[in-house]
């Protein structure tokens, strides 16, 4: 993924850059003109966003630029995500959507060459502030990955790992929470007699649901999903999609997907990324039925990417 | 002859050559073993294992040397295991990958190739003299720890590297700190490999004579060491000592001691292989 990011645009940087800035300009003038253009023209006042504006959105992204050493992976991203909604990120490989997703819980911090400019507010707090405690942020903003990655431990241990590391030792509480979260993902009936079995013995779809259960067990507010079904068969994918839809009642979900149908089926809002630019965002219905930009239309209809 | 037949002949030729190369070392080793076993096996009995060294070959045993080796092995493990693993974890999980870590990396690999006698001189100067430990078990163990630390660090890093980063991601994403991720996920998943590396390093340490001779492990020590500050001898030194004597009886003793030493190293390597296979079976990504 990271490699893709670096290889793709460096092929013709200047060409793409000029193209990119065109997109941004047209976007700000036509798409959500009032708020967006204000934010962009008042660059200096970005850090002092009004309290009310910060509170309204669960996630508020202001002029985010991301660099890997010299290479700019994300260019001037602005976005708002309302509570208890599903937002889908779409775009071709290497367009920066996964990178952007991972900036939302600061998972990119472990990449030495990673640099970010701009601000991301979650529940009104700037998460790139020095005072932010990473462990607390990750507890509030959970993440599910592309390939199911259960720990090589028992199913039960997987489900309660997030609580264990918080120092919770109360056995009955842990068991209760494990049962709750496994029930939420519909895995309980399948595994309740085998909780001590290794999680690696489960099927891919079960593993991914276990990974979601493990995330739910720490009670996050936001769940980030990085192509959670791309390694699964259609039936497992269907189950996970139903589950995501179900989870919307209680959680804010941001999902990266390569599957157009998936994005249109489950998401409320869609954002289309291309070469590090956020080309277009809006209601999923609008994006899929009436995209503003040719590039979006081409991607959605499968003419490129 | 056509091309295909020439190629097939080349193929055959190489397979024969390869087999000879493979067997070359093994056959020589086999001859050596046979020779030693014929010479020494009848000398191995309970008395040989429990007797103190003596001027008469038929009365001397390897008890002091064996206990010296056991002491050295224990202390070396206690010293080198935590330091080596901690260093490897730091380099692999914590240190930012920059020029400094690359320099450290290259130097550690270089250290693994430094002749053991150099470590002996270092141990003599620093541990025996500067720190005033004298020719004690502790000074010897510290010296051998230095000798095997690079091996442990390299082996540990390799097995830490083999842990997929998706496991670290999963742990971090649930709110785990770096240390929690290392302790609960990375170390357990790589422990088989780490243990294998440590045991192989230790089985090298148990066969070392040169650095310990320099540090001052005496060839003749009348009693087994009782504290880390006691003087000591180890089996390779005892073997060297016996072999350099003129009487035939001591040559027989040396052969018998070699058998014992080989059994110990083979057993250690066997344990290492067992652990590796067991851990590999338990964890499949």
Coordinates of C-alpha atoms in Angstrom, one line a residue:
Chain A
X1 CA 0.0 0.0 0.0
X2 CA 2.7 2.4 1.1
X3 CA 4.8 1.4 -1.9
X4 CA 1.9 2.1 -4.2
X5 CA 1.6 5.5 -2.8
X6 CA 5.2 6.4 -3.4
X7 CA 5.5 4.9 -6.8
X8 CA 2.3 6.2 -8.5
X9 CA 2.5 9.9 -8.4
X10 CA 6.2 10.3 -8.5
X11 CA 6.0 9.1 -12.1
X12 CA 4.9 12.6 -13.2
X13 CA 4.8 14.8 -10.2
X14 CA 4.6 18.2 -11.9
X15 CA 1.9 17.2 -14.3
X16 CA -0.3 15.7 -11.6
X17 CA 0.3 18.6 -9.2
X18 CA -1.1 21.2 -11.7
X19 CA -4.0 18.9 -12.4
X20 CA -4.6 18.6 -8.7
X21 CA -4.8 22.3 -7.9
X22 CA -7.3 22.7 -10.7
X23 CA -9.5 20.2 -9.1
X24 CA -9.3 21.9 -5.7
X25 CA -10.1 25.3 -7.2
X26 CA -13.2 24.2 -9.0
X27 CA -14.3 22.2 -6.1
X28 CA -14.2 25.1 -3.6
X29 CA -16.0 27.3 -5.9
X30 CA -18.9 25.0 -6.7
X31 CA -19.1 22.3 -4.1
X32 CA -20.5 23.5 -0.8
X33 CA -19.3 27.0 -1.6
X34 CA -20.0 28.9 1.6
X35 CA -18.3 27.0 4.3
X36 CA -15.5 25.5 2.3
X37 CA -14.3 28.6 0.6
X38 CA -14.3 30.5 3.9
X39 CA -12.1 28.0 5.5
X40 CA -9.7 27.9 2.6
X41 CA -9.4 31.6 2.3
X42 CA -8.9 32.2 6.0
X43 CA -6.0 29.9 6.2
X44 CA -4.5 31.6 9.2
X45 CA -7.5 31.1 11.4
X46 CA -7.8 27.5 11.0
X47 CA -6.5 26.5 14.4
X48 CA -9.1 28.7 16.1
X49 CA -12.1 27.0 14.6
X50 CA -15.3 28.0 16.4
X51 CA -16.4 25.8 19.3
X52 CA -19.8 25.2 17.8
X53 CA -18.4 24.0 14.5
X54 CA -16.1 21.6 16.2
X55 CA -18.8 20.1 18.3
X56 CA -21.2 19.5 15.5
X57 CA -19.0 17.0 13.8
X58 CA -17.5 13.9 15.2
X59 CA -14.6 14.3 12.9
X60 CA -13.5 17.6 11.4
X61 CA -10.5 17.7 9.1
X62 CA -8.9 21.0 8.3
X63 CA -6.4 21.5 5.5
X64 CA -4.5 18.3 6.1
X65 CA -1.4 17.7 4.1
X66 CA 0.6 14.5 4.6
X67 CA 4.1 13.8 3.5
X68 CA 6.3 10.7 3.3
X69 CA 9.7 12.3 3.3
X70 CA 9.5 14.5 0.1
X71 CA 6.5 12.9 -1.4
X72 CA 3.1 14.5 -0.6
X73 CA 0.6 11.7 -0.1
X74 CA -2.4 13.9 0.8
X75 CA -3.1 17.5 -0.4
X76 CA -5.2 19.9 1.5
X77 CA -7.9 17.6 2.7
X78 CA -11.0 19.1 4.3
X79 CA -13.8 17.0 5.6
X80 CA -16.6 16.7 8.1
X81 CA -18.1 13.5 9.5
X82 CA -21.3 13.6 11.5
X83 CA -21.9 11.2 14.4
X84 CA -23.5 7.8 13.7
X85 CA -23.0 7.9 10.0
X86 CA -21.1 5.8 7.5
X87 CA -18.6 7.5 5.3
X88 CA -17.0 5.6 2.5
X89 CA -13.6 6.5 0.9
X90 CA -13.3 5.4 -2.6
X91 CA -10.5 5.9 -5.2
X92 CA -7.9 3.9 -7.0
X93 CA -5.0 2.2 -5.2
X94 CA -2.4 4.7 -4.0
X95 CA -4.7 7.6 -4.0
X96 CA -4.1 8.2 -0.3
X97 CA -7.4 7.0 1.1
X98 CA -5.9 4.5 3.5
X99 CA -3.2 7.0 4.5
X100 CA -5.9 9.4 5.3
X101 CA -7.9 6.8 7.3
X102 CA -4.8 6.0 9.3
X103 CA -4.2 9.6 10.2
X104 CA -7.6 9.6 12.0
X105 CA -6.2 7.4 14.7
X106 CA -2.6 8.3 14.2
X107 CA -1.5 4.9 13.0
X108 CA 0.9 6.5 10.7
X109 CA 3.0 7.8 13.6
X110 CA 5.1 4.6 13.4
X111 CA 6.3 5.4 9.9
X112 CA 9.5 7.4 10.4
X113 CA 9.2 9.5 7.3
X114 CA 5.5 10.5 8.0
X115 CA 4.7 14.2 8.4
X116 CA 1.4 15.9 8.8
X117 CA 0.3 19.5 8.5
X118 CA -3.1 20.8 9.3
X119 CA -5.6 19.8 12.0
X120 CA -7.9 16.9 12.7
X121 CA -10.5 17.4 15.4
X122 CA -12.3 14.4 16.9
X123 CA -15.1 15.4 19.3
X124 CA -13.7 18.9 19.2
X125 CA -10.2 17.9 20.3
X126 CA -7.2 18.3 18.0
X127 CA -5.8 14.8 17.9
X128 CA -2.4 16.0 16.7
X129 CA -2.0 18.1 19.8
X130 CA 0.9 17.1 21.9
X131 CA -1.3 16.6 24.9
X132 CA -3.3 13.8 23.2
X133 CA -2.7 10.4 24.7
X134 CA -2.3 8.0 21.8
X135 CA -3.6 5.0 23.8
X136 CA -6.8 6.9 24.7
X137 CA -7.3 8.1 21.1
X138 CA -7.0 4.5 19.8
X139 CA -9.5 3.4 22.4
X140 CA -12.0 6.0 21.1
X141 CA -11.2 5.5 17.5
X142 CA -11.0 1.8 16.7
X143 CA -9.7 0.2 13.5
X144 CA -10.4 -2.9 11.5
X145 CA -7.9 -3.9 8.9
X146 CA -7.9 -5.2 5.4
X147 CA -6.6 -8.7 6.2
X148 CA -8.2 -10.3 9.2
X149 CA -5.4 -10.1 11.8
X150 CA -6.5 -11.9 15.0
X151 CA -3.8 -12.4 17.6
X152 CA -2.4 -16.0 17.7
X153 CA -4.3 -16.6 20.9
X154 CA -7.6 -18.0 21.9
X155 CA -10.9 -16.5 20.7
X156 CA -11.6 -15.2 24.2
X157 CA -8.2 -13.7 24.6
X158 CA -8.7 -11.9 21.3
X159 CA -12.0 -10.5 22.3
X160 CA -10.8 -9.1 25.6
X161 CA -7.3 -8.0 24.6
X162 CA -8.3 -4.3 24.5
X163 CA -9.6 -4.5 28.0
X164 CA -6.7 -6.6 29.3
X165 CA -4.3 -3.9 28.3
X166 CA -6.3 -1.4 30.2
X167 CA -5.5 -3.4 33.3
X168 CA -9.0 -4.9 33.8
X169 CA -8.7 -8.2 35.6
X170 CA -12.2 -8.9 36.7
X171 CA -13.0 -12.3 35.1
X172 CA -16.8 -12.1 35.1
X173 CA -16.7 -8.6 33.7
X174 CA -14.3 -9.7 30.9
X175 CA -16.4 -12.7 30.1
X176 CA -19.5 -10.6 29.9
X177 CA -18.0 -8.0 27.7
X178 CA -16.5 -10.8 25.4
X179 CA -20.0 -12.3 25.1
X180 CA -21.6 -8.9 24.4
X181 CA -19.2 -8.0 21.6
X182 CA -19.2 -11.5 20.1
X183 CA -23.0 -11.3 20.0
X184 CA -22.9 -7.9 18.4
X185 CA -21.0 -9.3 15.5
X186 CA -23.1 -12.5 15.4
X187 CA -20.2 -14.7 16.2
X188 CA -21.3 -15.9 19.6
X189 CA -23.4 -18.8 18.6
X190 CA -20.7 -20.1 16.3
X191 CA -17.9 -20.0 18.9
X192 CA -19.4 -20.1 22.3
X193 CA -18.4 -23.7 22.9
X194 CA -14.8 -23.1 21.6
X195 CA -13.8 -19.9 23.2
X196 CA -10.5 -21.4 24.2
X197 CA -9.7 -22.5 20.6
X198 CA -7.1 -20.5 18.7
X199 CA -8.6 -17.7 16.7
X200 CA -6.4 -18.7 13.8
X201 CA -8.6 -21.8 13.3
X202 CA -11.6 -19.7 12.4
X203 CA -12.5 -19.0 8.8
X204 CA -11.5 -15.7 7.2
X205 CA -15.0 -14.2 7.6
X206 CA -15.2 -15.3 11.2
X207 CA -11.8 -13.9 11.9
X208 CA -12.8 -10.5 10.5
X209 CA -15.9 -10.5 12.6
X210 CA -13.8 -11.4 15.6
X211 CA -11.5 -8.5 14.8
X212 CA -14.6 -6.2 14.8
X213 CA -15.8 -7.7 18.1
X214 CA -12.4 -7.1 19.6
X215 CA -12.7 -3.4 18.5
X216 CA -16.2 -3.1 19.9
X217 CA -15.2 -4.5 23.3
X218 CA -13.3 -1.4 24.1
X219 CA -16.4 0.7 23.3
X220 CA -15.0 3.1 20.7
X221 CA -17.1 6.0 19.3
X222 CA -15.6 5.8 15.8
X223 CA -14.6 2.7 13.9
X224 CA -12.2 3.0 11.0
X225 CA -12.3 0.2 8.5
X226 CA -9.6 -0.3 5.9
X227 CA -11.1 -2.4 3.1
X228 CA -12.5 -4.9 5.7
X229 CA -14.1 -7.2 3.2
X230 CA -11.5 -7.3 0.4
X231 CA -10.0 -10.6 1.6
X232 CA -13.4 -12.3 2.1
X233 CA -15.7 -14.3 -0.1
X234 CA -19.1 -12.8 -1.1
X235 CA -21.1 -14.5 1.7
X236 CA -18.8 -13.3 4.4
X237 CA -18.7 -9.9 2.8
X238 CA -22.5 -9.8 2.9
X239 CA -22.5 -10.6 6.6
X240 CA -19.9 -8.0 7.4
X241 CA -21.9 -5.4 5.4
X242 CA -25.0 -6.2 7.3
X243 CA -23.0 -5.9 10.5
X244 CA -21.6 -2.5 9.5
X245 CA -25.1 -1.2 8.8
X246 CA -26.2 -2.5 12.1
X247 CA -23.3 -0.8 13.9
X248 CA -24.2 2.5 12.5
X249 CA -26.9 2.8 15.2
X250 CA -24.2 3.2 17.9
X251 CA -21.0 4.1 16.1
X252 CA -19.6 6.5 13.5
X253 CA -18.0 4.5 10.8
X254 CA -15.5 5.4 8.2
X255 CA -14.8 2.7 5.6
X256 CA -12.2 2.5 2.8
X257 CA -13.5 0.3 0.0
X258 CA -12.6 -0.7 -3.6
X259 CA -16.0 -2.1 -4.1
X260 CA -18.3 0.5 -5.6
X261 CA -21.5 -1.5 -4.8
X262 CA -20.4 -1.7 -1.2
X263 CA -19.9 2.0 -0.9
X264 CA -23.3 2.7 -2.5
X265 CA -25.1 0.0 -0.5
X266 CA -24.0 0.9 3.0
X267 CA -22.6 4.5 3.2
X268 CA -24.4 7.8 3.8
X269 CA -21.6 9.9 2.5
X270 CA -18.9 9.1 0.0
X271 CA -15.5 10.8 -0.6
X272 CA -13.6 10.2 -3.8
X273 CA -9.8 10.4 -3.6
X274 CA -7.5 10.7 -6.5
X275 CA -3.7 11.1 -6.3
X276 CA -3.8 12.5 -2.8
X277 CA -6.6 15.0 -3.6
X278 CA -10.1 14.7 -2.2
X279 CA -11.8 15.3 -5.5
X280 CA -15.4 15.1 -4.5
X281 CA -17.4 14.4 -1.4
X282 CA -21.1 14.4 -0.6
X283 CA -24.2 12.3 -0.1
X284 CA -23.5 8.8 -1.5
X285 CA -26.7 9.0 -3.5
X286 CA -25.6 12.3 -5.2
X287 CA -22.1 11.0 -5.9
X288 CA -23.3 7.8 -7.5
X289 CA -26.2 9.2 -9.4
X290 CA -25.0 12.7 -10.2
X291 CA -21.3 13.2 -9.8
X292 CA -20.0 16.7 -10.3
X293 CA -16.7 15.8 -11.9
X294 CA -15.9 13.7 -14.9
X295 CA -13.1 11.9 -13.0
X296 CA -15.5 10.7 -10.3
X297 CA -18.0 9.5 -12.9
X298 CA -15.2 7.7 -14.7
X299 CA -14.1 5.9 -11.6
X300 CA -17.5 5.0 -10.4
X301 CA -18.6 3.6 -13.7
X302 CA -15.4 1.6 -13.9
X303 CA -13.8 3.5 -16.8
X304 CA -10.5 3.8 -14.9
X305 CA -8.9 2.8 -11.7
Chain B
X1 CA 25.8 -35.2 -28.8
X2 CA 22.9 -32.8 -28.9
X3 CA 22.4 -29.9 -26.5
X4 CA 19.8 -31.6 -24.3
X5 CA 22.1 -34.5 -23.6
X6 CA 24.9 -32.2 -22.7
X7 CA 22.7 -30.3 -20.3
X8 CA 21.5 -33.5 -18.7
X9 CA 25.1 -34.6 -18.3
X10 CA 25.9 -31.3 -16.7
X11 CA 23.0 -31.8 -14.4
X12 CA 24.2 -35.2 -13.3
X13 CA 27.7 -33.9 -12.9
X14 CA 26.6 -31.2 -10.6
X15 CA 24.5 -33.5 -8.5
X16 CA 27.5 -35.8 -7.9
X17 CA 29.7 -32.8 -7.1
X18 CA 27.1 -31.4 -4.7
X19 CA 26.8 -34.7 -3.0
X20 CA 30.6 -35.0 -2.5
X21 CA 30.7 -31.4 -1.1
X22 CA 27.9 -32.2 1.3
X23 CA 29.5 -35.4 2.5
X24 CA 33.0 -33.9 2.7
X25 CA 32.6 -32.3 6.1
X26 CA 30.3 -35.0 7.4
X27 CA 32.7 -37.9 6.5
X28 CA 35.7 -36.1 8.1
X29 CA 33.6 -35.4 11.2
X30 CA 32.5 -39.0 11.2
X31 CA 36.0 -40.3 11.1
X32 CA 37.0 -38.0 14.0
X33 CA 34.0 -39.2 16.0
X34 CA 34.7 -42.8 15.3
X35 CA 38.3 -42.3 16.4
X36 CA 37.4 -40.5 19.6
X37 CA 34.6 -42.9 20.5
X38 CA 36.8 -46.0 20.0
X39 CA 39.5 -44.4 22.2
X40 CA 37.4 -42.9 24.9
X41 CA 34.0 -44.6 25.3
X42 CA 35.3 -47.3 27.6
X43 CA 36.6 -44.6 29.9
X44 CA 33.2 -43.1 30.5
X45 CA 31.7 -44.2 33.8
X46 CA 30.3 -42.7 36.9
X47 CA 33.7 -42.2 38.5
X48 CA 35.0 -40.4 35.5
X49 CA 32.1 -37.9 35.7
X50 CA 32.4 -37.4 39.5
X51 CA 36.1 -37.6 40.2
X52 CA 38.2 -34.6 40.8
X53 CA 41.3 -34.1 38.6
X54 CA 44.3 -36.1 39.6
X55 CA 47.9 -36.7 38.6
X56 CA 47.1 -40.3 37.7
X57 CA 45.0 -40.6 34.6
X58 CA 42.9 -43.5 35.7
X59 CA 41.9 -41.7 38.8
X60 CA 41.1 -38.3 37.4
X61 CA 37.7 -37.2 36.4
X62 CA 36.0 -34.2 34.8
X63 CA 33.8 -33.2 37.8
X64 CA 35.5 -29.8 38.4
X65 CA 35.6 -28.9 34.7
X66 CA 32.0 -30.0 34.2
X67 CA 30.8 -28.0 37.2
X68 CA 32.8 -25.1 35.9
X69 CA 31.1 -25.4 32.5
X70 CA 27.7 -25.6 34.2
X71 CA 28.4 -22.5 36.3
X72 CA 29.7 -20.6 33.2
X73 CA 26.7 -21.6 31.2
X74 CA 24.2 -20.6 33.9
X75 CA 25.8 -17.2 34.6
X76 CA 26.3 -16.5 30.9
X77 CA 22.6 -17.2 30.3
X78 CA 21.5 -15.0 33.1
X79 CA 23.7 -12.1 31.8
X80 CA 23.4 -12.4 28.1
X81 CA 19.8 -13.4 27.6
X82 CA 18.1 -10.3 29.0
X83 CA 20.7 -7.9 27.7
X84 CA 20.6 -9.4 24.2
X85 CA 16.9 -9.6 23.9
X86 CA 16.4 -6.0 25.3
X87 CA 19.0 -4.7 22.8
X88 CA 17.3 -6.5 19.9
X89 CA 13.8 -5.3 20.9
X90 CA 15.1 -1.7 21.2
X91 CA 16.8 -1.8 17.8
X92 CA 13.8 -3.5 16.1
X93 CA 10.8 -1.8 17.8
X94 CA 11.9 1.4 19.3
X95 CA 14.9 2.9 17.5
X96 CA 14.1 5.2 14.6
X97 CA 15.5 3.7 11.5
X98 CA 18.2 6.3 10.6
X99 CA 21.9 6.5 10.1
X100 CA 22.6 5.8 13.7
X101 CA 20.6 2.6 13.9
X102 CA 22.3 1.5 10.6
X103 CA 25.7 2.1 12.1
X104 CA 24.8 0.2 15.2
X105 CA 23.4 -2.6 13.1
X106 CA 26.6 -3.0 11.0
X107 CA 28.8 -2.9 14.1
X108 CA 26.8 -5.6 15.9
X109 CA 27.2 -7.8 12.9
X110 CA 30.9 -7.1 12.8
X111 CA 31.2 -7.9 16.5
X112 CA 29.9 -11.4 15.8
X113 CA 33.0 -11.9 13.6
X114 CA 35.6 -10.7 16.1
X115 CA 38.0 -13.6 17.1
X116 CA 37.2 -14.9 20.5
X117 CA 40.7 -14.4 21.8
X118 CA 40.2 -10.6 21.4
X119 CA 37.2 -10.9 23.7
X120 CA 39.4 -12.8 26.1
X121 CA 41.9 -9.9 26.2
X122 CA 39.0 -7.5 26.7
X123 CA 37.6 -9.6 29.6
X124 CA 41.0 -9.9 31.2
X125 CA 41.6 -6.1 31.1
X126 CA 38.1 -4.9 32.0
X127 CA 36.5 -7.6 34.2
X128 CA 39.5 -9.5 35.7
X129 CA 41.7 -6.5 36.3
X130 CA 39.8 -3.2 36.1
X131 CA 36.7 -4.4 37.9
X132 CA 38.9 -6.6 40.2
X133 CA 37.0 -9.8 39.6
X134 CA 40.1 -11.8 39.1
X135 CA 40.1 -15.2 37.3
X136 CA 36.6 -15.9 38.6
X137 CA 33.6 -17.6 37.1
X138 CA 31.9 -14.2 37.0
X139 CA 34.7 -12.7 34.9
X140 CA 34.6 -15.7 32.6
X141 CA 30.8 -15.5 32.2
X142 CA 30.9 -11.8 31.5
X143 CA 33.5 -12.3 28.8
X144 CA 31.6 -15.1 27.2
X145 CA 28.4 -13.0 27.4
X146 CA 30.2 -10.3 25.4
X147 CA 31.2 -13.0 22.9
X148 CA 27.7 -14.3 22.3
X149 CA 25.7 -11.1 22.7
X150 CA 26.0 -10.2 19.0
X151 CA 24.8 -13.7 18.0
X152 CA 21.8 -13.4 20.4
X153 CA 20.9 -9.9 19.2
X154 CA 21.1 -10.9 15.5
X155 CA 19.0 -14.0 16.1
X156 CA 16.4 -12.2 18.2
X157 CA 16.1 -9.4 15.7
X158 CA 15.5 -11.8 12.9
X159 CA 12.7 -13.6 14.8
X160 CA 11.1 -10.2 15.8
X161 CA 11.2 -9.1 12.2
X162 CA 9.3 -12.3 11.3
X163 CA 6.3 -11.2 13.3
X164 CA 3.9 -9.7 10.8
X165 CA 3.3 -6.0 11.3
X166 CA -0.4 -6.6 11.1
X167 CA -0.2 -8.0 14.6
X168 CA 1.4 -4.8 15.9
X169 CA -1.2 -2.7 14.0
X170 CA -4.0 -4.7 15.7
X171 CA -2.5 -4.2 19.1
X172 CA -1.8 -0.5 18.7
X173 CA -5.3 0.0 17.2
X174 CA -6.8 -1.4 20.4
X175 CA -5.0 1.2 22.5
X176 CA -1.9 -0.8 23.5
X177 CA 1.3 1.0 24.2
X178 CA 4.5 0.1 22.5
X179 CA 5.7 -1.9 25.5
X180 CA 2.4 -3.7 25.8
X181 CA 2.5 -4.6 22.1
X182 CA 6.0 -5.9 22.5
X183 CA 5.3 -7.8 25.7
X184 CA 1.9 -9.3 24.8
X185 CA 2.3 -9.9 21.1
X186 CA 5.7 -9.5 19.6
X187 CA 7.8 -11.4 22.2
X188 CA 5.4 -14.4 22.6
X189 CA 5.1 -14.7 18.8
X190 CA 8.9 -14.6 18.3
X191 CA 9.9 -16.5 21.4
X192 CA 10.6 -19.8 19.7
X193 CA 13.1 -18.1 17.4
X194 CA 14.7 -16.1 20.2
X195 CA 15.2 -19.2 22.4
X196 CA 16.7 -21.1 19.4
X197 CA 19.2 -18.3 18.9
X198 CA 20.1 -18.1 22.6
X199 CA 20.6 -21.8 22.9
X200 CA 22.8 -22.0 19.8
X201 CA 24.8 -19.1 21.1
X202 CA 25.2 -20.8 24.5
X203 CA 26.3 -24.0 22.8
X204 CA 29.0 -22.0 21.2
X205 CA 30.0 -20.5 24.6
X206 CA 30.3 -23.9 26.2
X207 CA 32.9 -25.0 23.6
X208 CA 35.0 -21.9 24.0
X209 CA 38.5 -22.3 25.5
X210 CA 40.6 -19.4 24.2
X211 CA 38.9 -16.4 25.9
X212 CA 38.7 -18.2 29.2
X213 CA 42.4 -19.2 29.2
X214 CA 43.2 -15.5 28.7
X215 CA 40.9 -14.4 31.5
X216 CA 42.7 -16.9 33.7
X217 CA 40.6 -20.1 33.9
X218 CA 43.2 -22.4 35.4
X219 CA 43.9 -25.8 33.9
X220 CA 44.2 -27.4 37.3
X221 CA 41.6 -26.5 39.8
X222 CA 41.2 -28.9 42.6
X223 CA 37.6 -28.2 43.5
X224 CA 34.4 -27.3 41.8
X225 CA 33.4 -23.6 42.1
X226 CA 30.9 -22.8 44.8
X227 CA 30.4 -19.1 44.3
X228 CA 30.6 -16.9 41.2
X229 CA 33.9 -15.5 42.6
X230 CA 35.7 -18.8 42.7
X231 CA 38.4 -19.9 40.3
X232 CA 37.3 -22.4 37.7
X233 CA 38.1 -24.6 34.8
X234 CA 35.9 -25.6 31.9
X235 CA 35.7 -28.7 29.8
X236 CA 37.5 -27.5 26.7
X237 CA 40.4 -26.3 28.8
X238 CA 40.5 -29.6 30.6
X239 CA 40.5 -31.4 27.3
X240 CA 43.3 -29.2 26.0
X241 CA 45.3 -29.8 29.2
X242 CA 44.9 -33.6 29.1
X243 CA 45.8 -33.8 25.4
X244 CA 49.0 -32.0 26.0
X245 CA 50.2 -34.6 28.5
X246 CA 52.5 -37.4 27.4
X247 CA 50.8 -40.3 29.1
X248 CA 48.5 -42.4 27.0
X249 CA 45.9 -42.5 29.8
X250 CA 45.3 -38.8 29.6
X251 CA 44.7 -39.0 25.9
X252 CA 42.0 -41.6 26.6
X253 CA 40.6 -39.2 29.3
X254 CA 40.6 -36.3 26.7
X255 CA 38.7 -38.5 24.3
X256 CA 36.1 -39.4 26.9
X257 CA 35.8 -35.7 27.9
X258 CA 35.3 -34.8 24.2
X259 CA 32.4 -37.3 24.0
X260 CA 30.8 -35.8 27.1
X261 CA 31.2 -32.2 25.7
X262 CA 29.8 -33.3 22.3
X263 CA 26.8 -35.0 24.0
X264 CA 26.1 -31.7 25.9
X265 CA 26.3 -29.5 22.8
X266 CA 24.2 -32.0 20.7
X267 CA 21.6 -32.1 23.4
X268 CA 21.5 -28.3 23.5
X269 CA 21.1 -28.1 19.7
X270 CA 18.4 -30.8 19.9
X271 CA 16.5 -28.8 22.4
X272 CA 16.8 -25.7 20.2
X273 CA 15.5 -27.6 17.2
X274 CA 12.6 -29.0 19.2
X275 CA 11.6 -25.6 20.5
X276 CA 11.7 -24.1 17.0
X277 CA 9.5 -26.8 15.5
X278 CA 7.1 -26.6 18.4
X279 CA 6.7 -22.8 18.1
X280 CA 6.4 -23.0 14.4
X281 CA 3.5 -25.5 14.7
X282 CA 1.7 -23.3 17.2
X283 CA 1.8 -20.1 15.2
X284 CA 0.8 -20.0 11.6
X285 CA 0.1 -16.7 10.1

